Coordinates of C-alpha atoms and ligand atoms in Angstrom, one line a residue:
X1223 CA 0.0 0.0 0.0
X1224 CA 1.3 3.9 -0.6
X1225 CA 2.2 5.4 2.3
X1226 CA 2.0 8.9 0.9
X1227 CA 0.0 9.7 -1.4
X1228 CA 0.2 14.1 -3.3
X1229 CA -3.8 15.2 -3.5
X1230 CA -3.1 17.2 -6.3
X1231 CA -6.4 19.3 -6.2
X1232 CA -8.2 21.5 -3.5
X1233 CA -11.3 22.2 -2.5
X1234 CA -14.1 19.6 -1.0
X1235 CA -12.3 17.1 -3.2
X1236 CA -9.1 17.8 -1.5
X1237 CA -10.6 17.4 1.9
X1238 CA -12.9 14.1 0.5
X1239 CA -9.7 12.6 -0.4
X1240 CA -6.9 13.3 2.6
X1241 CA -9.9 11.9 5.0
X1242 CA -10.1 8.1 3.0
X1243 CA -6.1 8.2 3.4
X1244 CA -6.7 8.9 7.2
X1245 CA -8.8 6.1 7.7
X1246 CA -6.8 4.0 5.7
X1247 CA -3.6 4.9 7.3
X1248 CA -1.7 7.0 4.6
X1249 CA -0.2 9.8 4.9
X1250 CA -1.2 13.1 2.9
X1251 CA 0.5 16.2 1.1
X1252 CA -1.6 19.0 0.3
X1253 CA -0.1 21.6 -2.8
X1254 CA -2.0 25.3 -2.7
X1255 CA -2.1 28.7 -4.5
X1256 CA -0.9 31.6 -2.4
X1257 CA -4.7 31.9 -2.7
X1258 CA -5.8 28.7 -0.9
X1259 CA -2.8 29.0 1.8
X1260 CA -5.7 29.3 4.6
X1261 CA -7.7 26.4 3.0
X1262 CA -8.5 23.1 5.0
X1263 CA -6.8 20.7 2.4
X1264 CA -3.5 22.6 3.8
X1265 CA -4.9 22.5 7.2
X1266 CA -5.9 19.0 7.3
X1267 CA -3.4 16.9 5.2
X1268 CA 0.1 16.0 7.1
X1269 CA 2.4 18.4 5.3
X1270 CA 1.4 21.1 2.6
X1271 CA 3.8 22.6 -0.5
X1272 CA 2.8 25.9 -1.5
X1273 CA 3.2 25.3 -5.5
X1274 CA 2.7 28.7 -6.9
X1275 CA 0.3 32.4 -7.4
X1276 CA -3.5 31.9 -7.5
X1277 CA -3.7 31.4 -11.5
X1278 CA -4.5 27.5 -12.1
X1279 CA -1.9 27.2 -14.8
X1280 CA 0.7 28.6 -12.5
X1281 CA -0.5 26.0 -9.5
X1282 CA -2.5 23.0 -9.7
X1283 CA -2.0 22.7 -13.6
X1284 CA 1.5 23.1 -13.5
X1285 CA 3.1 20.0 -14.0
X1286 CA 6.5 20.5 -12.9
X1287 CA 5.8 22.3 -9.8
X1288 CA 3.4 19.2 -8.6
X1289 CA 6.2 16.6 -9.2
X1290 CA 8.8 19.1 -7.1
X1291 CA 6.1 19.0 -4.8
X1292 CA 5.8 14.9 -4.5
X1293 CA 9.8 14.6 -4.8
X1294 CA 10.6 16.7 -2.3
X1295 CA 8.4 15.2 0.1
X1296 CA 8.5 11.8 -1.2
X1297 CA 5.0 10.8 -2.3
X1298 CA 4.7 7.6 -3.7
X1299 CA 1.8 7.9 -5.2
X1300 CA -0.6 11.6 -6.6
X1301 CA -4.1 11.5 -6.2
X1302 CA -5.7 13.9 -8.9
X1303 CA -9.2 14.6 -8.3
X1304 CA -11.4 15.9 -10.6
X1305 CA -10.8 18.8 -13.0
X1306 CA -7.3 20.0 -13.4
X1307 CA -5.0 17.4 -14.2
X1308 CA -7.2 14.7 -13.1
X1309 CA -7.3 13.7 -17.4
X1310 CA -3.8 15.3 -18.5
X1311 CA -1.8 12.4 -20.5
X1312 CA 0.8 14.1 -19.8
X1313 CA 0.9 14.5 -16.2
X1314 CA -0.4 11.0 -16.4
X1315 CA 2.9 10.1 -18.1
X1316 CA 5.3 12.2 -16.4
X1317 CA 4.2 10.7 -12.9
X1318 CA 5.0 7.3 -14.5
X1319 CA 8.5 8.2 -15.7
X1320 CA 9.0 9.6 -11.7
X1321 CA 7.8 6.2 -10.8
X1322 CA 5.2 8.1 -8.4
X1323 CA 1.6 5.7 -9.2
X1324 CA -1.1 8.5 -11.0
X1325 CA -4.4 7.4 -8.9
X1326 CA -6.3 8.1 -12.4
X1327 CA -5.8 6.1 -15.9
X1328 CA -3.2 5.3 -17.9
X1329 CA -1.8 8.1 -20.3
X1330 CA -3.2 6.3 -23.4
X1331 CA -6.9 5.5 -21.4
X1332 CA -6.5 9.0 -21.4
X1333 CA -5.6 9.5 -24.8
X1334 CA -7.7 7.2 -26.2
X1335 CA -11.0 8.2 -24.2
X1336 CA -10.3 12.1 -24.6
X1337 CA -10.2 11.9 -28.4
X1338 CA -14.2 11.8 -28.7
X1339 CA -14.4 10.3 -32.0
X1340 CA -11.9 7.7 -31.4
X1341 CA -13.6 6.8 -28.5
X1342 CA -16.7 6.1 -30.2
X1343 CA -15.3 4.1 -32.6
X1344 CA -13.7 1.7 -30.1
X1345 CA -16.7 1.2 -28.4
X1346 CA -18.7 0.7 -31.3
X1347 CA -16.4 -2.0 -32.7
X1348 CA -16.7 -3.7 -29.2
X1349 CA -20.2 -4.0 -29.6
X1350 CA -21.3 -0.6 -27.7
X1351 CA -24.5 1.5 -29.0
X1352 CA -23.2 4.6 -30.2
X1353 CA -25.7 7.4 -31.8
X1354 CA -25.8 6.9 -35.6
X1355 CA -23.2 9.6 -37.8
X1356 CA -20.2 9.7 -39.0
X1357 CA -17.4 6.8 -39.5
X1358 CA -15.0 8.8 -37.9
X1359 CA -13.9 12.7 -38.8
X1360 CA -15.6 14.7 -41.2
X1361 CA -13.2 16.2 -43.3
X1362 CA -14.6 18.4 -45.6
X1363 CA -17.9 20.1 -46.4
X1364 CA -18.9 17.5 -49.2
X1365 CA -18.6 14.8 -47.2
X1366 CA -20.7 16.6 -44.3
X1367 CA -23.4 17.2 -46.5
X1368 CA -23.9 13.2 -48.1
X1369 CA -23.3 12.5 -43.8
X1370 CA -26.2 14.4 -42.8
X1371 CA -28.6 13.2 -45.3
X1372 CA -28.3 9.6 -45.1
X1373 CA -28.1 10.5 -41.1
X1374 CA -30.9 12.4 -41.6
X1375 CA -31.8 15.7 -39.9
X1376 CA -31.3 17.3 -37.3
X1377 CA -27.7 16.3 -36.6
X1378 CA -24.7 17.5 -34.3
X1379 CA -21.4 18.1 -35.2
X1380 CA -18.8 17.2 -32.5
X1381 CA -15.5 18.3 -31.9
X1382 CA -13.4 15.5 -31.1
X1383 CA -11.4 17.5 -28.5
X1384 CA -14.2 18.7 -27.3
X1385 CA -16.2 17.9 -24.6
X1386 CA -18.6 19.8 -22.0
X1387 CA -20.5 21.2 -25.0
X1388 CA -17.9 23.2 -26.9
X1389 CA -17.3 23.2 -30.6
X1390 CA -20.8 21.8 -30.8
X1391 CA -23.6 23.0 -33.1
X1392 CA -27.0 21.2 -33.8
X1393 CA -27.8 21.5 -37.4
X1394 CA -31.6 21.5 -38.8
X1395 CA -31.0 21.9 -42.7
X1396 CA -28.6 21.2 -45.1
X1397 CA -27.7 24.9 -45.6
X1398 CA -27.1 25.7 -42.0
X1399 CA -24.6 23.0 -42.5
X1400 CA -21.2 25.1 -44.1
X1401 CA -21.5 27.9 -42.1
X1402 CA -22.0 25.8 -38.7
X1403 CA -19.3 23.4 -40.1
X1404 CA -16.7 26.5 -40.3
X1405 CA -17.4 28.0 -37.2
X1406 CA -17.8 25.3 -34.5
X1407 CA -13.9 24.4 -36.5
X1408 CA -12.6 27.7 -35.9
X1409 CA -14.0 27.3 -32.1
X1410 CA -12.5 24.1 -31.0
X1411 CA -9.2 25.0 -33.2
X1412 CA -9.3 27.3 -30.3
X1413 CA -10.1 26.3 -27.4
X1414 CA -8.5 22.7 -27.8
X1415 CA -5.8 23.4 -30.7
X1416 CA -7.4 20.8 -32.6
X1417 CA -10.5 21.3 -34.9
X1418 CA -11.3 18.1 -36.2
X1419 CA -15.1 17.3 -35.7
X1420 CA -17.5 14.2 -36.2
X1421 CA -21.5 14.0 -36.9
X1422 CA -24.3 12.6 -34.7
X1423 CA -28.0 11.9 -35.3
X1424 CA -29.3 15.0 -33.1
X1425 CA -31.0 13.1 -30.5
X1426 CA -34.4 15.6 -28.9
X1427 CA -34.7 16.1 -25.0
X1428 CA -32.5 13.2 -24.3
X1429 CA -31.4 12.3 -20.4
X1430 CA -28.1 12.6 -19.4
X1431 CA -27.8 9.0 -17.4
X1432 CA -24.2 7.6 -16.8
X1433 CA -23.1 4.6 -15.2
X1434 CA -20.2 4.3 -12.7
X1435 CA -17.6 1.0 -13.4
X1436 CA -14.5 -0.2 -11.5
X1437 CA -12.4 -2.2 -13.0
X1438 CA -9.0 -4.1 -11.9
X1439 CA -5.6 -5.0 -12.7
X1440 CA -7.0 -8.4 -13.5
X1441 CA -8.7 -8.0 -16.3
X1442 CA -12.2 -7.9 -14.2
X1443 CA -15.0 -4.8 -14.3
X1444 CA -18.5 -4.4 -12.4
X1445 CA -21.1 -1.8 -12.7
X1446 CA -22.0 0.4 -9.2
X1447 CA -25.3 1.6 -11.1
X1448 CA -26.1 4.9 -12.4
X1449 CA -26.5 8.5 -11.6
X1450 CA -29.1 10.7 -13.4
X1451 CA -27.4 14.0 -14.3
X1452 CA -29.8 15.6 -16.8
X1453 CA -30.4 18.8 -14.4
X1454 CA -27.8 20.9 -16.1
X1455 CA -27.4 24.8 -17.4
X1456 CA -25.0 25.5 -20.0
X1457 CA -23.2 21.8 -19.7
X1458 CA -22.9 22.6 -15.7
X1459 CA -24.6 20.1 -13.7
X1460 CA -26.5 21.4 -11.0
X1461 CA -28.4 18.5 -9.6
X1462 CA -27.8 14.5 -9.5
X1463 CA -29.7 11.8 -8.3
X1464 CA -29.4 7.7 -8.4
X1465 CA -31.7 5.6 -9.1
X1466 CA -32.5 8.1 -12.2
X1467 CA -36.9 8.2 -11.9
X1468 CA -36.5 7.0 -15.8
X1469 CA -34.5 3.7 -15.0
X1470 CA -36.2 0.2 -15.1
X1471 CA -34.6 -2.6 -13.9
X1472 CA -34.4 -3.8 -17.7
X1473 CA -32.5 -1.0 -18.4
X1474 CA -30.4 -0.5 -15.8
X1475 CA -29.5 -4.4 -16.8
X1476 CA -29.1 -3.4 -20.2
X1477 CA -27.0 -0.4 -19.8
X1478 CA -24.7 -1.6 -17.1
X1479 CA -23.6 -4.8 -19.2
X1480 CA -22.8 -2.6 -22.2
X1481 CA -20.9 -0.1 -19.2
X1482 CA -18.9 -3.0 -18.3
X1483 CA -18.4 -4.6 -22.1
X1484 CA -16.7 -0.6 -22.5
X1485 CA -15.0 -1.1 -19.6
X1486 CA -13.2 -4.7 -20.7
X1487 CA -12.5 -3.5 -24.5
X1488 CA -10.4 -1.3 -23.0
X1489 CA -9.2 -2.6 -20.2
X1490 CA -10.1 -0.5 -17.4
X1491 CA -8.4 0.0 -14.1
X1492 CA -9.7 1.8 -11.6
X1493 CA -13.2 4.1 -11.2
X1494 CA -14.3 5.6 -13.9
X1495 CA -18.5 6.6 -15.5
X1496 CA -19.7 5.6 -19.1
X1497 CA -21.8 8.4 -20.0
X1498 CA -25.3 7.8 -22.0
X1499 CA -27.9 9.6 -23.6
X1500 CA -31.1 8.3 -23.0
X1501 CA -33.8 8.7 -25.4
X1502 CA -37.6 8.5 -24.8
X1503 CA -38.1 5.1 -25.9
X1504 CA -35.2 3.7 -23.8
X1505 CA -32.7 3.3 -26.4
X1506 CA -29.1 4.8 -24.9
X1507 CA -26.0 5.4 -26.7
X1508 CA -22.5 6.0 -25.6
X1509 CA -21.5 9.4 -25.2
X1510 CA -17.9 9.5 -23.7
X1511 CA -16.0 7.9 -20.7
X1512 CA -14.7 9.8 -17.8
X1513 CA -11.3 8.7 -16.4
X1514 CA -11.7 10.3 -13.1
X1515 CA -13.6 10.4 -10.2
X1516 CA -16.3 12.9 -10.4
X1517 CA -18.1 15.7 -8.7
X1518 CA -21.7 13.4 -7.9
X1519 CA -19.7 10.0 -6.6
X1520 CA -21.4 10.9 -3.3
X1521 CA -24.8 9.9 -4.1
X1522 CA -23.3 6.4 -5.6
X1523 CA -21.3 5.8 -2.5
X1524 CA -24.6 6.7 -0.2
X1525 CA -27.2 4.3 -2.4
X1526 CA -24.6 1.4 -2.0
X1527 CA -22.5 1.8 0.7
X1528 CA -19.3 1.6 -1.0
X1529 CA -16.1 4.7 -0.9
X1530 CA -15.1 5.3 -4.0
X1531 CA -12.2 7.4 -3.1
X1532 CA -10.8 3.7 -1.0
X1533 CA -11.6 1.5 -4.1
X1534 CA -9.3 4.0 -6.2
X1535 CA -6.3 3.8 -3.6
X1536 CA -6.9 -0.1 -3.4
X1537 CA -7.0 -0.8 -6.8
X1538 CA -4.5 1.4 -8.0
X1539 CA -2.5 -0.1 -5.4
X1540 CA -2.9 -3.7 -7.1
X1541 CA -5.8 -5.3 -5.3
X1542 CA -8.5 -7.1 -6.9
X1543 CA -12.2 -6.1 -6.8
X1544 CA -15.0 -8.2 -5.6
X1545 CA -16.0 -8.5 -9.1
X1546 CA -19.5 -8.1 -8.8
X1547 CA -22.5 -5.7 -9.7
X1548 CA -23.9 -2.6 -7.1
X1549 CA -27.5 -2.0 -7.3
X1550 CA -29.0 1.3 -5.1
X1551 CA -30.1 0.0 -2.0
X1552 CA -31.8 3.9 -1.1
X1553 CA -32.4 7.3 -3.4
X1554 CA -30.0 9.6 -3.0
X1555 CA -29.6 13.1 -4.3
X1556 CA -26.7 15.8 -4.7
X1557 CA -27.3 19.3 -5.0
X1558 CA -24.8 21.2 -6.1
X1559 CA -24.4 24.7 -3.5
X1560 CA -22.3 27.2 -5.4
X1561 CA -21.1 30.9 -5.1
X1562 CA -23.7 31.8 -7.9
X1563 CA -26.6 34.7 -7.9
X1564 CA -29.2 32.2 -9.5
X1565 CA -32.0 35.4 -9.4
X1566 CA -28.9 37.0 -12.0
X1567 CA -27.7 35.0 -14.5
X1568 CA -25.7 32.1 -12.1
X1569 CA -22.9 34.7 -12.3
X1570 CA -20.3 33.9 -9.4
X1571 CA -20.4 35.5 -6.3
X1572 CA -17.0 34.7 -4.6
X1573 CA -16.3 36.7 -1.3
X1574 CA -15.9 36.1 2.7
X1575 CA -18.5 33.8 4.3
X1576 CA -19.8 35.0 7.3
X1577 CA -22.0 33.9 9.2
X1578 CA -22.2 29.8 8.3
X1579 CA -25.3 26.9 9.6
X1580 CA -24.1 23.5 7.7
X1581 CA -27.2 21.6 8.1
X1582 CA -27.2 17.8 10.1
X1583 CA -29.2 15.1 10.8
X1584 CA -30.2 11.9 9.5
X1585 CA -29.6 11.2 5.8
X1586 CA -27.5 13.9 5.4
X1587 CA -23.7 14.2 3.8
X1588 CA -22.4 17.7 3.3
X1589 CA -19.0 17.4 1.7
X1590 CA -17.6 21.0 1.6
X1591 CA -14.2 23.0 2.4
X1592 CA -16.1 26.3 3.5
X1593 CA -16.0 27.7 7.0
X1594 CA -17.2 30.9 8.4
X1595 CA -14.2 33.5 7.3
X1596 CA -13.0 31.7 4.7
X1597 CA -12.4 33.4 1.5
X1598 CA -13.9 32.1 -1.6
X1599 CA -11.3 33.4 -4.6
X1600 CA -12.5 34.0 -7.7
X1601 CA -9.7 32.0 -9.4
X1602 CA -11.3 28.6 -9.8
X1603 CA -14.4 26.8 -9.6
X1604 CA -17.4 28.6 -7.9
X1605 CA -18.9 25.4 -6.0
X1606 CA -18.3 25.4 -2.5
X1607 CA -20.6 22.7 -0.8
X1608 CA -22.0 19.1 -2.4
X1609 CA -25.6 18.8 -0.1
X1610 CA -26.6 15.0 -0.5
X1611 CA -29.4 13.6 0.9
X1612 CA -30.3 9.9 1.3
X1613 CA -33.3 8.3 2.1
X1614 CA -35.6 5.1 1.6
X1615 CA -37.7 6.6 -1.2
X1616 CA -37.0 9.6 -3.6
X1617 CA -40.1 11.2 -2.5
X1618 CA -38.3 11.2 0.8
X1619 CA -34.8 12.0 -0.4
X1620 CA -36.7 15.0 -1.7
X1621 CA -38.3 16.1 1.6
X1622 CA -34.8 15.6 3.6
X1623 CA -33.3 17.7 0.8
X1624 CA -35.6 20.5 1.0
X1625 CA -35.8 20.7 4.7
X1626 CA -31.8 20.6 4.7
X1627 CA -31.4 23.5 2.2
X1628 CA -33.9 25.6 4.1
X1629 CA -31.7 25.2 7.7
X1630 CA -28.3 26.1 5.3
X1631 CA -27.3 29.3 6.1
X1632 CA -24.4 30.6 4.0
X1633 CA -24.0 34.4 4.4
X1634 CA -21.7 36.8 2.8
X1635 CA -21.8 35.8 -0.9
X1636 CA -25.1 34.9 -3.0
X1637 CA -25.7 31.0 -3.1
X1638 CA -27.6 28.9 -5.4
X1639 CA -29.7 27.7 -2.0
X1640 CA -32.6 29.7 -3.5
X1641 CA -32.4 27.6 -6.8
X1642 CA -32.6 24.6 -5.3
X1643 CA -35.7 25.5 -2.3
X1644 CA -37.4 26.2 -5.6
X1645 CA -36.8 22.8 -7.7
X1646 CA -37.3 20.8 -4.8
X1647 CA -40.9 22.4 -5.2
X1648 CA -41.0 22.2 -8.5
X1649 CA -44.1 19.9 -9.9
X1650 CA -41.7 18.4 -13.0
X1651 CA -39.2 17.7 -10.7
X1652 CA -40.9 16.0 -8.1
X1653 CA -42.4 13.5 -11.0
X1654 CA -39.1 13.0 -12.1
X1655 CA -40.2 14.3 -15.4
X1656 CA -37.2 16.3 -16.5
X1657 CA -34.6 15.5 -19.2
X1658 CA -31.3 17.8 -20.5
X1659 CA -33.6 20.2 -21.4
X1660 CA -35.2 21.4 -18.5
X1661 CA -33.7 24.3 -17.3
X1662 CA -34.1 25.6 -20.6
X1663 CA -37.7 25.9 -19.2
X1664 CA -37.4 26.0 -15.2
X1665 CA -38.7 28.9 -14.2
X1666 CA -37.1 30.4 -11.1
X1667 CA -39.8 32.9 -9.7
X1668 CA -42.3 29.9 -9.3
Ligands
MV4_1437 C1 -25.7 15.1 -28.0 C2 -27.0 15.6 -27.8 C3 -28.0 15.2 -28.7 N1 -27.7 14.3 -29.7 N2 -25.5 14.3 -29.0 C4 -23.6 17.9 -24.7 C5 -22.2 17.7 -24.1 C6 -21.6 16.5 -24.7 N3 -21.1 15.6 -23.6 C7 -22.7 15.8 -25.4 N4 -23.8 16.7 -25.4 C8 -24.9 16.3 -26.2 N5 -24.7 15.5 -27.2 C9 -26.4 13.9 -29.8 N6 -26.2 13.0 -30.8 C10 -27.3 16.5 -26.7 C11 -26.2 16.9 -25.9 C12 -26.6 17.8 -24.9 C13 -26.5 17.4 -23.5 C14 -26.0 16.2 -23.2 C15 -25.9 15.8 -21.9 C16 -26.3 16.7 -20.9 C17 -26.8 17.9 -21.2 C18 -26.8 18.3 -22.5 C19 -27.3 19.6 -22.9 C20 -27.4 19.9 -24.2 C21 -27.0 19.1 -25.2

C-alpha cells in the first residue's frame, strides 16, 4: 500500500480525499495557491507545499511544480481529483516516468478516451451503442453534406477534443450546414488546438444517465449503477440523483452490461463513468468515458454503501475487486451549493463567508471546504458545498433535501440555496419528469 499519497487538487475534493487516506492509514501532502494558503486541504493533510500564485496554470495545472512538490516530500503515489490534471496524459505520463503511481488512468486510457471520435469508434467495434453519424472525422464540407442526409436531420457536429458542449452545433437543414461546419472548427481549433469534428443523429430532449464501473488489474469490471445528471445549465450540472426516476430494472440491466463490455474492451483499471444519452423510448448510446472520479460519486457511494475514493487507492494499489455488480439499495440526491446569484444569470459570487449553519441530521452528507471567514477566490471553480441527501424513497430523499437547504445558512456571498428551495418544489421535478432540457424551461420565480 502507498504510504504517501500528493492530493493534487483543493477544495471539498481535496478534503474528501486526505480523509479516505486517514482512515486508511496514509499519509497526505496537500499543494496550494498563495490563494488557498488558509484552506483546510493545507490544514488538514500532514504536510502542505505551496506550489505557486492563485492562476491554475501557474499551481495545480503546472506540472513540474506538482512533481517538485511529491519529490521533495516523497509521495509515492498523486491523487488527482477531478478537473485540473485529473485527465492530463501528460501529467499521467510524467508521474509514471518519476515512478510516483497516478491514482487516475493510464496516459493512453486518457488519450484514447479524450479523443471523442476515437472513443466512439472503439466502443462501437466492441459492440457498444453509439448514436448513428459519422465513421470517424468529417473532413470536408462535401462529405458533411452526403453525412447528414443519409443520417438524416437534425444532426450534431462534435468536436473531437471537445467535450462539455464546446465546438458543438445542432444542425436542422442542409444549408445551415457550411456555415456551422466552419465556425464550431474555428471554435474548437481554439479552445482545444485541434479542430477536427465528427456528426451525430441529433438526438431531442434526451437524459443525461451515466453509469459508474470499477475495474482491476485483473482483467475484471463491475457496474455500481447509475446516476441521473440531466439537471444541467450551459453543460454545468447542477443536480444528480441515483436511481434516475426513468431507469427500469431492464435497463439498468441493459445499460450496465454494455458499461462493463466498454470497460473490458479497453481494459479498465480503476473508477471511472460511461456516459449515455437516453432517449424516450429507452434506447441509450455512448457518449464519452470519464477517467476520473467525479463531482456526484457521493450519491453512488450513499445508495450502495461503498467509498469510492478507497476503491481508487486499493486498486490502484494492485488489489482485486470483488467483481461483482452494485444495485442502489436507497435514493439519493446531490445538489450542487455554489457561489452563484441564481436570481442574475448564475454569475459567481465569490467573497468572505460569514455567518455559516451547515445543516445535520439523518440522511444527510455535506461534503464541503467552507467555513465561516474563509475566503472564496475567484480563481477557480465557484462550487463550494455538495448537499446529498439519502433516504428510503426519492419522495423522501426529496423532503430531507428541502428541509436541509432551508436550515443552510451561508452568508456573505449569494448561493444557489434559492435555486434549489425552488426545484425541490417544483411539480416536474418531483415527477421525475425532466430530461437535459429542462432548465431551458425552469422557471425560477415559481
Ligand atoms: C448530444 C445531444 C443530442 N444528440 N449528442 C452535450 C455535451 C456532450 N457531452 C454531449 N452533449 C450532447 N450530445 C447527440 N447526438 C445532446 C447533448 C446535450 C447534452 C447532453 C448531456 C447533458 C446535457 C446536454 C445539454 C445539451 C446538449
Amino acid at each position: 500500500m502507498f504510504k504517501k499519497i500528493l492530493v493534487a487538487n483543493r477544495g471539498e475534493i481535496a478534503l474528501r480525499i486526505i480523509r479516505t487516506c486517514k482512515e486508511m492509514g496514509i499519509k497526505t501532502v496537500a499543494v496550494y495557491s498563495t490563494a488557498d494558503r488558509d484552506s483546510l486541504h493545507v490544514k488538514f493533510a500532514d504536510e502542505a507545499v505551496c506550489i505557486g500564485p492563485p492562476a491554475s496554470k501557474d499551481s495545480y495545472l503546472n506540472i513540474s511544480r506538482i512533481i517538485s512538490a511529491a519529490e521533495i516530500t516523497n509521495a509515492d503515489a498523486i491523487h488527482p481529483g477531478y478537473g485540473f490534471l485529473s485527465e492530463n496524459a501528460k501529467f499521467s505520463r510524467i508521474c509514471q516516468e518519476y515512478k510516483i503511481k497516478f491514482i487516475g488512468a493510464s496516459p493512453e486510457m486518457i488519450e484514447g478516451m479524450g479523443d471523442k471520435s476515437n472513443a466512439k469508434m472503439t466502443m462501437r467495434l466492441a459492440g457498444v451503442s453509439v448514436v448513428p453519424g459519422s465513421d470517424g472525422l468529417i473532413t470536408d464540407i462535401e462529405q458533411a453534406k452526403i453525412t447528414a442526409k443519409e443520417t438524416g436531420y437534425p444532426v450534431i457536429i462534435k468536436a473531437t477534443a471537445g467535450g462539455g458542449g464546446r465546438g458543438m452545433r445542432i444542425i436542422w437543414k442542409e444549408e445551415e450546414l457550411l456555415p456551422n461546419f466552419e465556425s464550431a472548427t474555428k471554435e474548437a481549433e481554439a479552445a482545444f488546438g485541434n479542430g477536427a469534428m465528427y456528426m451525430e443523429k441529433y438526438i431531442e430532449e434526451p437524459r443525461h444517465i451515466e453509469i459508474q464501473i470499477v475495474g482491476d488489474q485483473f482483467g475484471k469490471a463491475c457496474h455500481l449503477s447509475e446516476r441521473d445528471c440531466s439537471v444541467q445549465r450551459r453543460h454545468q450540472k447542477l443536480v444528480e440523483e441515483t436511481p434516475s426516476p426513468f431507469m427500469t430494472d431492464e435497463l439498468r440491466e441493459r445499460m450496465g452490461n454494455a458499461a462493463i463490455k466498454a470497460a473490458l474492451a479497453v481494459k479498465y483499471e480503476g473508477v471511472g463513468t460511461v456516459e449515455f444519452l437516453v432517449d424516450k423510448y429507452r434506447n441509450f448510446y455512448f457518449m464519452e468515458m470519464n477517467t476520473r472520479i467525479q463531482v456526484e460519486h457521493p450519491i453512488t457511494e450513499e445508495v450502495i454503501n461503498y467509498d469510492l475514493v478507497r476503491e481508487q487507492i486499493l486498486v490502484a494499489a494492485g488489489n482485486p475487486i470483488s467483481g461483482k455488480n452494485y444495485y442502489p439499495q436507497m435514493h439519493a440526491i446531490e445538489c450542487r451549493i455554489n457561489a452563484e446569484d441564481p436570481f442574475n444569470n448564475f454569475r459567481p459570487s465569490p467573497g468572505k463567508i460569514g455567518n455559516l449553519f451547515t445543516p445535520g441530521g439523518h440522511g444527510i452528507r455535506v461534503d464541503s471546504h467552507i467555513y465561516s471567514g474563509y475566503v472564496i477566490p475567484p480563481n477557480y471553480d465557484s462550487m463550494v458545498a455538495k448537499l446529498i441527501t439519502v433516504a428510503q424513497t426519492r419522495e423522501e430523499a426529496i423532503a430531507k433535501m428541502h428541509r436541509a437547504l432551508s436550515e443552510y445558512v451561508i452568508e456573505g456571498v449569494k448561493t444557489t440555496i434559492p435555486f434549489h428551495l425552488r426545484l425541490m418544489q417544483n411539480e416536474q421535478f418531483k415527477k421525475g419528469d425532466y430530461t437535459t432540457k429542462f432548465m431551458e424551461t425552469f422557471d425560477l420565480s415559481e
